[in-house]
Short mmCIF file of C-alpha atoms in Angstrom, two decimals:
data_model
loop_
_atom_site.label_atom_id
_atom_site.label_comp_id
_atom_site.label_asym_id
_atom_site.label_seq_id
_atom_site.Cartn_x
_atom_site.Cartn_y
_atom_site.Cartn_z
CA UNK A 376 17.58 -6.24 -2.00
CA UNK A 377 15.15 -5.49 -4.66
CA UNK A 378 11.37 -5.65 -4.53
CA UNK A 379 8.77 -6.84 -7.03
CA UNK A 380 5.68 -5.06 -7.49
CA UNK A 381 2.67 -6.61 -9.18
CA UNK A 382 0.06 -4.08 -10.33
CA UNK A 383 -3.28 -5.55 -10.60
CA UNK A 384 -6.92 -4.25 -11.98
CA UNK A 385 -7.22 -0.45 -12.82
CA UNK A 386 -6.83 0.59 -9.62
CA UNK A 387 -3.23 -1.22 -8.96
CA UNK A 388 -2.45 -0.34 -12.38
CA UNK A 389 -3.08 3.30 -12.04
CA UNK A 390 -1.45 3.52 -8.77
CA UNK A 391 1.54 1.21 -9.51
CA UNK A 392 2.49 4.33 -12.28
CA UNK A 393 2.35 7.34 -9.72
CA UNK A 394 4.27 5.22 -7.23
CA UNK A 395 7.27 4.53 -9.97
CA UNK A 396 7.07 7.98 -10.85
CA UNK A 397 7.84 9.58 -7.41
CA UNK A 398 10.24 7.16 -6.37
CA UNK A 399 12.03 7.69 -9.56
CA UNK A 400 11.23 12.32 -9.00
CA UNK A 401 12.55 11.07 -5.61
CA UNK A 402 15.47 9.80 -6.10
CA UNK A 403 16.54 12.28 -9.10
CA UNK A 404 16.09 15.03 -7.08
CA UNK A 405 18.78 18.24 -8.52
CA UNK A 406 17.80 19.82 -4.96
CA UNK A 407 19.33 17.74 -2.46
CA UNK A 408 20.38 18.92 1.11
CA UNK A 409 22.64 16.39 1.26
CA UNK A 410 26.72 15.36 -0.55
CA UNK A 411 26.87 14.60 -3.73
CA UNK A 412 28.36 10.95 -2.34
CA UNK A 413 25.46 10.76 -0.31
CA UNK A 414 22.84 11.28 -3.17
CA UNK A 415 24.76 8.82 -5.56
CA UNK A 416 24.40 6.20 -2.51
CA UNK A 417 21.00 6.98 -2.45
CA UNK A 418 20.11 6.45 -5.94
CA UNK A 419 21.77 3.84 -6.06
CA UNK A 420 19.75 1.73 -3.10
CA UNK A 421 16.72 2.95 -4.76
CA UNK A 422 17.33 1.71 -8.02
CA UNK A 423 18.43 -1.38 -6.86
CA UNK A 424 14.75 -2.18 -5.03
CA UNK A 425 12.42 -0.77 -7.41
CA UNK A 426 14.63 -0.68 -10.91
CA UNK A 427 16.70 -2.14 -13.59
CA UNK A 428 18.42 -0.80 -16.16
CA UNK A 429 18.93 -1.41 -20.05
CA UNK A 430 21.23 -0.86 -22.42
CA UNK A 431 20.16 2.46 -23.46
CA UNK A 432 20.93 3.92 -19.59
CA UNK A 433 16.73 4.28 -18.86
CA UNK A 434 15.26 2.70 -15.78
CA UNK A 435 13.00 -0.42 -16.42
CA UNK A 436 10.76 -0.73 -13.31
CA UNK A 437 10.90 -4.48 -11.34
CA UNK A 438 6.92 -4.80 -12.05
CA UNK A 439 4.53 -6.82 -13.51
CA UNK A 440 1.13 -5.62 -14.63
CA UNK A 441 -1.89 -7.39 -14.63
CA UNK A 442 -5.45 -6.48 -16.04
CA UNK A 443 -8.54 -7.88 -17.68
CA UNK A 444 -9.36 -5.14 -20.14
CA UNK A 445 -6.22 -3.52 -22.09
CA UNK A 446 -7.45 -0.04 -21.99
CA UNK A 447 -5.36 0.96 -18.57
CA UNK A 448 -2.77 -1.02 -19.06
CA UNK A 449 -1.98 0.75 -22.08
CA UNK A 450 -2.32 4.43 -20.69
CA UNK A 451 0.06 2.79 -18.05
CA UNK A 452 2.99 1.26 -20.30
CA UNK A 453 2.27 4.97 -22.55
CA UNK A 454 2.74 7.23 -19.99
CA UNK A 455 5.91 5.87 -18.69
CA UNK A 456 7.61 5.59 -21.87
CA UNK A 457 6.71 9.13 -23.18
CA UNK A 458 8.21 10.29 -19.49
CA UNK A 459 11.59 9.78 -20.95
CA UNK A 460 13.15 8.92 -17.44
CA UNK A 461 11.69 5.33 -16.66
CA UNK A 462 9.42 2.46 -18.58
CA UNK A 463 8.30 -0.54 -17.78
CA UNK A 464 9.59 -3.91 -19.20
CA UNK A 465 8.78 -4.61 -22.97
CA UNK A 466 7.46 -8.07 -21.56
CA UNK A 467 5.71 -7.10 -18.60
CA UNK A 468 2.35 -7.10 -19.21
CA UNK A 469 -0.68 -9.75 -18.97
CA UNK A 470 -4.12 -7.98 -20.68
CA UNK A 471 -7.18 -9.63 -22.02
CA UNK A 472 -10.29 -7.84 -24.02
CA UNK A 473 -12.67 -9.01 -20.85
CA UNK A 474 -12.64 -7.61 -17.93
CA UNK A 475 -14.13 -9.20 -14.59
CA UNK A 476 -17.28 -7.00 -14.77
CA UNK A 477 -16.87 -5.75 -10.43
CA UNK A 478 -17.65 -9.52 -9.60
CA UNK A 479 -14.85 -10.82 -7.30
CA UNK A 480 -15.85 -14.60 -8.03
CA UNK A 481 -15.18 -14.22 -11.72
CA UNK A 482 -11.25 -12.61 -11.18
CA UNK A 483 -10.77 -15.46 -8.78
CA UNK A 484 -12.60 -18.61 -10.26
CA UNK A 485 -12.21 -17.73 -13.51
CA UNK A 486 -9.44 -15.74 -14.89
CA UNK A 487 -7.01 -16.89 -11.79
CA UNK A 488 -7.20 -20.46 -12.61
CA UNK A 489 -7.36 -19.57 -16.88
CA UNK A 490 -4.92 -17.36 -16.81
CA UNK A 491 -2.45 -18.62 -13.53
CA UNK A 492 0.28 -19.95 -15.86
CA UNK A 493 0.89 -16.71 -17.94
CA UNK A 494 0.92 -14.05 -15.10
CA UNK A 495 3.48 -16.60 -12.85
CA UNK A 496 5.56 -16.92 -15.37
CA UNK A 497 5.89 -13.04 -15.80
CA UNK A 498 6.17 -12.92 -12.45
CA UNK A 499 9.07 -15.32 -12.51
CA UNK A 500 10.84 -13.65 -15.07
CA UNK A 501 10.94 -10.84 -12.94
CA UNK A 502 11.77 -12.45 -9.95
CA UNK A 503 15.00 -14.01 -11.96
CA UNK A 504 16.37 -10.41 -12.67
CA UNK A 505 16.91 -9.85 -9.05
CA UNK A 506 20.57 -10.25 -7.13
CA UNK A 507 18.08 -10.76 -4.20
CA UNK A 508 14.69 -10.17 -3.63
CA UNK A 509 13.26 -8.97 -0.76
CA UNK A 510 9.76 -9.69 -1.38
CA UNK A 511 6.54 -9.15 -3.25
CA UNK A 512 4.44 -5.37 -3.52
CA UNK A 513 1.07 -6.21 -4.67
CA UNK A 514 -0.79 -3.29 -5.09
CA UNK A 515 -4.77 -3.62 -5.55
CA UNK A 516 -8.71 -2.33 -4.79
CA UNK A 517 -10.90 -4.31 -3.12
CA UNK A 518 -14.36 -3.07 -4.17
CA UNK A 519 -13.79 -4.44 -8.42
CA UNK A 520 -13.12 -7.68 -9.57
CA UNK A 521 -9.92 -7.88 -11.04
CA UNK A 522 -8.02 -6.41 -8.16
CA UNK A 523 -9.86 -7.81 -6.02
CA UNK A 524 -10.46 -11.27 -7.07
CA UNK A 525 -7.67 -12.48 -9.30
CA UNK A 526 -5.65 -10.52 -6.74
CA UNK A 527 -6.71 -12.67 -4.03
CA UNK A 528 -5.89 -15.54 -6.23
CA UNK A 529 -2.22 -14.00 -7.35
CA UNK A 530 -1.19 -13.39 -3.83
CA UNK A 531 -2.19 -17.36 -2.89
CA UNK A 532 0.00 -18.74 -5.49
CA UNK A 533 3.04 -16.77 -4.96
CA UNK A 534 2.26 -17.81 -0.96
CA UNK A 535 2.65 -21.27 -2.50
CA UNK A 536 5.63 -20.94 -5.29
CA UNK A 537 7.11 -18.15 -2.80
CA UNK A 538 6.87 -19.19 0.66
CA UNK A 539 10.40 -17.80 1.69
CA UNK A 540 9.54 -14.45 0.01
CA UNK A 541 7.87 -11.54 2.14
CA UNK A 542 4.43 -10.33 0.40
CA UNK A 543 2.81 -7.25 1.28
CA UNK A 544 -0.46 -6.22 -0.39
CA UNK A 545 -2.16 -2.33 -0.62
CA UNK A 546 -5.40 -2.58 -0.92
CA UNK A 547 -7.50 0.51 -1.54
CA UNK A 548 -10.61 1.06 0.87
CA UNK A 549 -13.54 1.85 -1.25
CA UNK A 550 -15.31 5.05 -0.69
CA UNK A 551 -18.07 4.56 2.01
CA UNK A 552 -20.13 6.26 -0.41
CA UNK A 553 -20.18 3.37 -2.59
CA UNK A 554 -18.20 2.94 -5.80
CA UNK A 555 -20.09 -0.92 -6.71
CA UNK A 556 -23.03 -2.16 -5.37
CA UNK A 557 -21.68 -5.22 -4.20
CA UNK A 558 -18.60 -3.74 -2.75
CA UNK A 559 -19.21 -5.03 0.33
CA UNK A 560 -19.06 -8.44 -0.59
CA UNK A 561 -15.44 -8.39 -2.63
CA UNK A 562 -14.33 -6.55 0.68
CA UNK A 563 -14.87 -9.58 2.59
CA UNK A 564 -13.90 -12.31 0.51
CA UNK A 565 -10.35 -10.39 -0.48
CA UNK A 566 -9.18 -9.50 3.18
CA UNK A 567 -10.44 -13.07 4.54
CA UNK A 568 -8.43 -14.39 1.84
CA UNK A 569 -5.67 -12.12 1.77
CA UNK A 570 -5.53 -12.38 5.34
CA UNK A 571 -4.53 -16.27 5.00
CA UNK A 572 -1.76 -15.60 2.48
CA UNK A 573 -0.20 -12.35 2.61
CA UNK A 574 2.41 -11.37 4.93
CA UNK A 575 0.76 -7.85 5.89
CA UNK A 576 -1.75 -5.76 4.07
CA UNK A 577 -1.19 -1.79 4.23
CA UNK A 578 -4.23 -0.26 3.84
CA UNK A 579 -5.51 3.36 2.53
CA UNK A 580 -9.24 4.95 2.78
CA UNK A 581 -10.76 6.39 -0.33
CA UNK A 582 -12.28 8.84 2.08
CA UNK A 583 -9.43 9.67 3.96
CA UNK A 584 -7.29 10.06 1.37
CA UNK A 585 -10.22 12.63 -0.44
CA UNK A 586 -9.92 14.88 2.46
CA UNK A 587 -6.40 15.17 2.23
CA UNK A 588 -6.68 16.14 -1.19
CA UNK A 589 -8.96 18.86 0.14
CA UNK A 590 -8.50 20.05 3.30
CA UNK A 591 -4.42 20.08 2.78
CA UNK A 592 -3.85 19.88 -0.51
CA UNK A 593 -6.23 22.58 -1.37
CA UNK A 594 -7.52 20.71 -4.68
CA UNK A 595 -10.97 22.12 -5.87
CA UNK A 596 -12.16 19.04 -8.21
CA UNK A 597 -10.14 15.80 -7.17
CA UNK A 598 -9.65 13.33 -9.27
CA UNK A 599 -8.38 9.61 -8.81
CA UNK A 600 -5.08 11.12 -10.04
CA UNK A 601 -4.82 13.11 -7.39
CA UNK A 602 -5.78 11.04 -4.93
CA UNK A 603 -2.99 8.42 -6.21
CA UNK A 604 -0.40 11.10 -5.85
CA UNK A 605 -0.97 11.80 -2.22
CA UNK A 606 -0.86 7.78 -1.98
CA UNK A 607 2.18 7.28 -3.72
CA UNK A 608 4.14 9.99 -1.76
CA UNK A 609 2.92 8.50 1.63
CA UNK A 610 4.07 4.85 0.10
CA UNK A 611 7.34 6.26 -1.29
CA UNK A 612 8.34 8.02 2.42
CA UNK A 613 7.98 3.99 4.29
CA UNK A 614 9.90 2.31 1.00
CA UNK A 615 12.40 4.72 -0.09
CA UNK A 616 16.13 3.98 1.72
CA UNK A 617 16.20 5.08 5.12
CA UNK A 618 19.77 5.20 7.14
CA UNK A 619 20.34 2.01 8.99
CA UNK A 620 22.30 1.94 12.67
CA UNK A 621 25.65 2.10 11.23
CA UNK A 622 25.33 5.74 9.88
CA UNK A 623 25.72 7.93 6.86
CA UNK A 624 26.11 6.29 3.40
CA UNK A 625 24.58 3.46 4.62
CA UNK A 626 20.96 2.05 3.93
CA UNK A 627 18.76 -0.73 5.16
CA UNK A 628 18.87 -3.67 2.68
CA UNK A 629 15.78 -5.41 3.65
CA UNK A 630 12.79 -3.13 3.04
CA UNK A 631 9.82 -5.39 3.08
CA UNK A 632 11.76 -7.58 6.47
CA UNK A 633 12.39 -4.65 8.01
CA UNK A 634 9.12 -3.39 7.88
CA UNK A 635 7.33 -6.61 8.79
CA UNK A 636 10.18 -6.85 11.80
CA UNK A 637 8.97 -3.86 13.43
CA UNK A 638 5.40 -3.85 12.79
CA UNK A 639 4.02 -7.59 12.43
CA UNK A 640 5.22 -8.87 15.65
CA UNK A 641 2.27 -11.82 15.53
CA UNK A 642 1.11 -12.94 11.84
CA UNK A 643 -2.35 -12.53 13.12
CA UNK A 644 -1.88 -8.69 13.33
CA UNK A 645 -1.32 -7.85 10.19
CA UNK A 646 -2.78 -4.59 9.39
CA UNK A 647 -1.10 -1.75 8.62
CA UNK A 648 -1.13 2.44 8.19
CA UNK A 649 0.60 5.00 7.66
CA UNK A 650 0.63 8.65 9.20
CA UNK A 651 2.72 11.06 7.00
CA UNK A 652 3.51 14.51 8.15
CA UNK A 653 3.80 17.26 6.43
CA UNK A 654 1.41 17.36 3.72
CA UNK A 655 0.98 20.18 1.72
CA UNK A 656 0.67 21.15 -1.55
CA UNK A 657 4.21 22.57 -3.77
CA UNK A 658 2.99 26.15 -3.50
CA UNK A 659 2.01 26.30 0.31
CA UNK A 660 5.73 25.16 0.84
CA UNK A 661 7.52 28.20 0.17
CA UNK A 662 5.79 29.92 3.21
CA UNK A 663 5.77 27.22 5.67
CA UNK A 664 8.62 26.71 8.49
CA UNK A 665 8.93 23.18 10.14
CA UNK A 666 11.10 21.67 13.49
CA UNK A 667 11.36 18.49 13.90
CA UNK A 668 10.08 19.00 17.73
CA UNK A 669 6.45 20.40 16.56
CA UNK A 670 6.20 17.72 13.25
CA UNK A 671 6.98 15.13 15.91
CA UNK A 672 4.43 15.99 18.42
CA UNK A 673 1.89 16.65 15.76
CA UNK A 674 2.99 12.96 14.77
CA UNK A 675 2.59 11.23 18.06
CA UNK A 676 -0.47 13.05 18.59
CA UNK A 677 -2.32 11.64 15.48
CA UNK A 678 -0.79 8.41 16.15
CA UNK A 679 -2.68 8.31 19.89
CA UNK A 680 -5.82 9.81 18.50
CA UNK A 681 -6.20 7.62 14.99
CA UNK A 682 -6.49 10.67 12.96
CA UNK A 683 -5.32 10.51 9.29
CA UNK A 684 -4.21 13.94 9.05
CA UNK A 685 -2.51 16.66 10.95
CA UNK A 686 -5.28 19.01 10.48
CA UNK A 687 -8.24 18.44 13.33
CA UNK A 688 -6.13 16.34 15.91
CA UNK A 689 -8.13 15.94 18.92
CA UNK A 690 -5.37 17.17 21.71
CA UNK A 691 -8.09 15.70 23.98
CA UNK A 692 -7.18 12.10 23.96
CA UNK A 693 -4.05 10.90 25.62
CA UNK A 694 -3.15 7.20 25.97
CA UNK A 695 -3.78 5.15 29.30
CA UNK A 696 -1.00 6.07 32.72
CA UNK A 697 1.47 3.14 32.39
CA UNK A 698 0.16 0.81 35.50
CA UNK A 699 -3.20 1.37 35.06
CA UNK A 700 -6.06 -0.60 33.71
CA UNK A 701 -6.94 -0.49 29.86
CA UNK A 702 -9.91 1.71 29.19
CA UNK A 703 -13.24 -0.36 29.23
CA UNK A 704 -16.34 -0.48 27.17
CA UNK A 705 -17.93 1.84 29.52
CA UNK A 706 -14.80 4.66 29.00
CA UNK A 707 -14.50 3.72 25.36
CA UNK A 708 -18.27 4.47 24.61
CA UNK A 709 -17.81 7.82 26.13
CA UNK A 710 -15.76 9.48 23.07
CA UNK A 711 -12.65 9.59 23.55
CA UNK A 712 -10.60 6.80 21.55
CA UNK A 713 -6.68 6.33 21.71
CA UNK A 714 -4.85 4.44 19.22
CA UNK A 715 -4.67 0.58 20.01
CA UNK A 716 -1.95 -0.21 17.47
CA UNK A 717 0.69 -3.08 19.02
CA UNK A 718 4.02 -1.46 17.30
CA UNK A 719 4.83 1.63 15.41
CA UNK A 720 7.76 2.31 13.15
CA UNK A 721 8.88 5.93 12.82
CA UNK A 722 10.80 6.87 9.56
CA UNK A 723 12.09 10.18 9.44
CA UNK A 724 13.65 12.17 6.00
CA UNK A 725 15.44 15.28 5.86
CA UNK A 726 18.32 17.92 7.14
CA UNK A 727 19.48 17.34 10.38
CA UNK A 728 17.27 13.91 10.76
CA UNK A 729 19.90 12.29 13.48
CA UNK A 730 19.17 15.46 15.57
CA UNK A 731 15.43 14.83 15.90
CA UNK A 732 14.57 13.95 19.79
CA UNK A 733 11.81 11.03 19.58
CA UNK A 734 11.03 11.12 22.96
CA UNK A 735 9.37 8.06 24.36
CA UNK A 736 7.35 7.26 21.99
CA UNK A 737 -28.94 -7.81 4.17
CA UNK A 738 -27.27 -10.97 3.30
CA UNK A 739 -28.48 -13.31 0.21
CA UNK A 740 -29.09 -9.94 -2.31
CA UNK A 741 -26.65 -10.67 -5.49
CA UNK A 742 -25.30 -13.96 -3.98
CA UNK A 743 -26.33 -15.41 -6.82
CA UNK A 744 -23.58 -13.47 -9.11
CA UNK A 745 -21.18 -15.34 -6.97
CA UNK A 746 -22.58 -18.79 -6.81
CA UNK A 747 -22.47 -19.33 -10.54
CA UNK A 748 -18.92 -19.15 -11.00
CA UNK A 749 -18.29 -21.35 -7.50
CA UNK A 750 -18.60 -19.37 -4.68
CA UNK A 751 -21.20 -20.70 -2.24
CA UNK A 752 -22.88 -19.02 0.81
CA UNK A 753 -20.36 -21.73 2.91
CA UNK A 754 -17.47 -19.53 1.70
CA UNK A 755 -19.15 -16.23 2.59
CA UNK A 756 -19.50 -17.53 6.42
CA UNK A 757 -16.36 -18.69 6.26
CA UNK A 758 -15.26 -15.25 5.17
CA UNK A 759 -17.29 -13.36 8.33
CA UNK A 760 -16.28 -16.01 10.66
CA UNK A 761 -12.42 -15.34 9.96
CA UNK A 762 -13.26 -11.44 10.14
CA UNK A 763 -14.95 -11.57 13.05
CA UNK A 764 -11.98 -13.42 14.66
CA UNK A 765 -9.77 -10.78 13.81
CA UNK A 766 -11.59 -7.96 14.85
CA UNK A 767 -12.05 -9.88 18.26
CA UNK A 768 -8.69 -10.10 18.09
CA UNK A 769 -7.56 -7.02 17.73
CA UNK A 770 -10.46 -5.56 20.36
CA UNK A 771 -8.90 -8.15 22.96
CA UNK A 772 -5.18 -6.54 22.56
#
């Protein structure tokens, strides 16, 4: 079953390209551990989720890209065609000349509504090129306004002209730093409203993702680049094909389902992460040895104890003795937090994978950018009130 991405706003659009590019180093890997029968199956259940092909024998990626300025977009579509191995479609693109100036109200009052027709119908023509389609992969920031905004507003509709298809959204953290001075707001008003039409949002850190770069990747001066590389390996380990129960040869057809199967159990728990193990940069490889016993024990452990990365686990905290009470606020306050997640998915890749032993496993400044375009302080409560349900939710599991 094939997947559509839609790439939206600088950030999607800049992303979108790495992840294409290492599915497609991926899945062309010469240096394969495994039969050359099993690497044909392989590329073959890869291109069929995330490609098409043309006449001319290159991969056309199943993608749509969306932005408000045509300055990324360009670099985007350039980049992939001078790769030689994979483009996008000649008629995949939506650009204007103005952008949405980091104001979520103006991607999703304005150039949703103006420009709604055009990008569906893309979208569509996409969609139509599928055998079958698993779902929607809408990849987007949430501190701009074209991301953010219209994204909100793209996600909604294909809820509505869509409802039988799966849609998961990654949506970029902003750095807590601050990118945009009112990054705050476009935070809330894209998760409240992604969070009533998108099937589950997977979401990465800015920060986290920085230290990564540095602590493990060893990069001196990190750019976004960079930081979308380590993103789009991560996202290419959940969505490239992974063996389903009945063996070798033979791949899970439902990406997007399977995921949501395993970790949405309840559509108001829809947040998502992902722990990848190892990471490493291409010359620290040569003199590093790995079992699957120690990268699965350094896996659980930063599962338990929420950490991003494999370097600083706290041993310390261990998860509550089955039969016993929950930690309270008193116990939690102390320190030591465990991971409160309701389902996990494990997703190994590599020699020997069947051998691996799991084990048990201050309020009004700025509104007034938003009001003039039609969003009142009504829809900001409405925003914090869903939020705040949510996060009570999640504290009461």
């Amino acid at each position: 079953m094939s997947i559509v991405t839609v790439q939206l706003g600088q950030c999607g659009n800049q992303i979108g390209f790495e992840v294409f590019d290492a599915l497609y180093t991926d899945s062309h890997c010469p240096q394969g551990l495994c039969s050359k029968r099993e690497n044909e199956a392989y590329q073959a259940s890869c291109k069929e989720r995330f490609f098409s092909e043309e006449e001319n024998g290159v991969p056309v990626a199943r993608a749509v890209l969306v932005d408000m300025e045509p300055k990324v977009t360009n670099q985007t579509l350039s980049k992939a065609a001078q790769s030689g191995r994979w483009k996008y479609g000649q008629h995949s693109c939506f650009c204007q000349k103005q952008g949405s100036g980091n104001n979520w109200a103006y991607g999703y009052s304005v150039h949703g509504p103006r420009h709604e027709e055009s990008i569906m119908n893309l979208i569509q023509k996409e969609v139509e090129k599928c055998d079958s389609l698993s779902g929607f992969f809408i990849i987007m920031s949430m501190a701009g306004g074209t991301g953010s905004g219209l994204g909100a507003f793209v996600t909604q509709n294909l809820q509505d002209q869509y409802s039988n298809s799966l849609k998961m959204n990654q949506i970029i953290w902003p750095y807590g730093t601050g990118e945009v001075i009112v990054q705050n707001y476009n935070s809330i008003l894209t998760l409240s409203h992604l969070y009533r039409s998108s099937d589950a949002l997977l979401v990465h850190e800015n920060d986290a993702l920085h230290k990564i770069c540095a602590k493990l990747m060893n990069i001196k001066q990190i750019s976004f680049s960079d930081i979308n590389q380590v993103l789009a390996h991560q996202l290419g380990s959940v969505f490239q094909p992974a063996y389903s129960v009945e063996g070798s040869c033979h791949y899970r057809r439902n990406p997007l389902g399977d995921l949501m199967e395993n970790l949405v159990p309840h559509p108001e728990f829809k947040m998502l992460g992902i722990r990848n193990i190892p990471q490493m940069s291409e010359n620290s490889l040569a003199y590093s040895t790995f079992t699957w016993a120690g990268l699965l024990k350094h896996l659980r452990q930063m599962l338990i104890s929420n950490s991003k990365m494999e370097e600083g686990i706290d041993w310390q905290v261990r998860p509550p003795l089955s039969g016993l009470p929950t930690l309270g606020k008193a116990s939690l306050n102390r320190g030591l937090h465990f991971n409160m997640s309701i389902a996990n998915l494990v997703i190994l890749r590599g020699k020997d994978v069947h051998s691996a032993d799991l084990g048990k496993q201050k309020l009004r400044a700025y509104i007034h950018q938003y009001t003039k375009f039609g969003i009142e302080e009504e829809d900001f409560l409405d925003s914090f009130t869903l939020l705040e349900q949510v996060v009570a939710s999640y504290c009461n599991l």
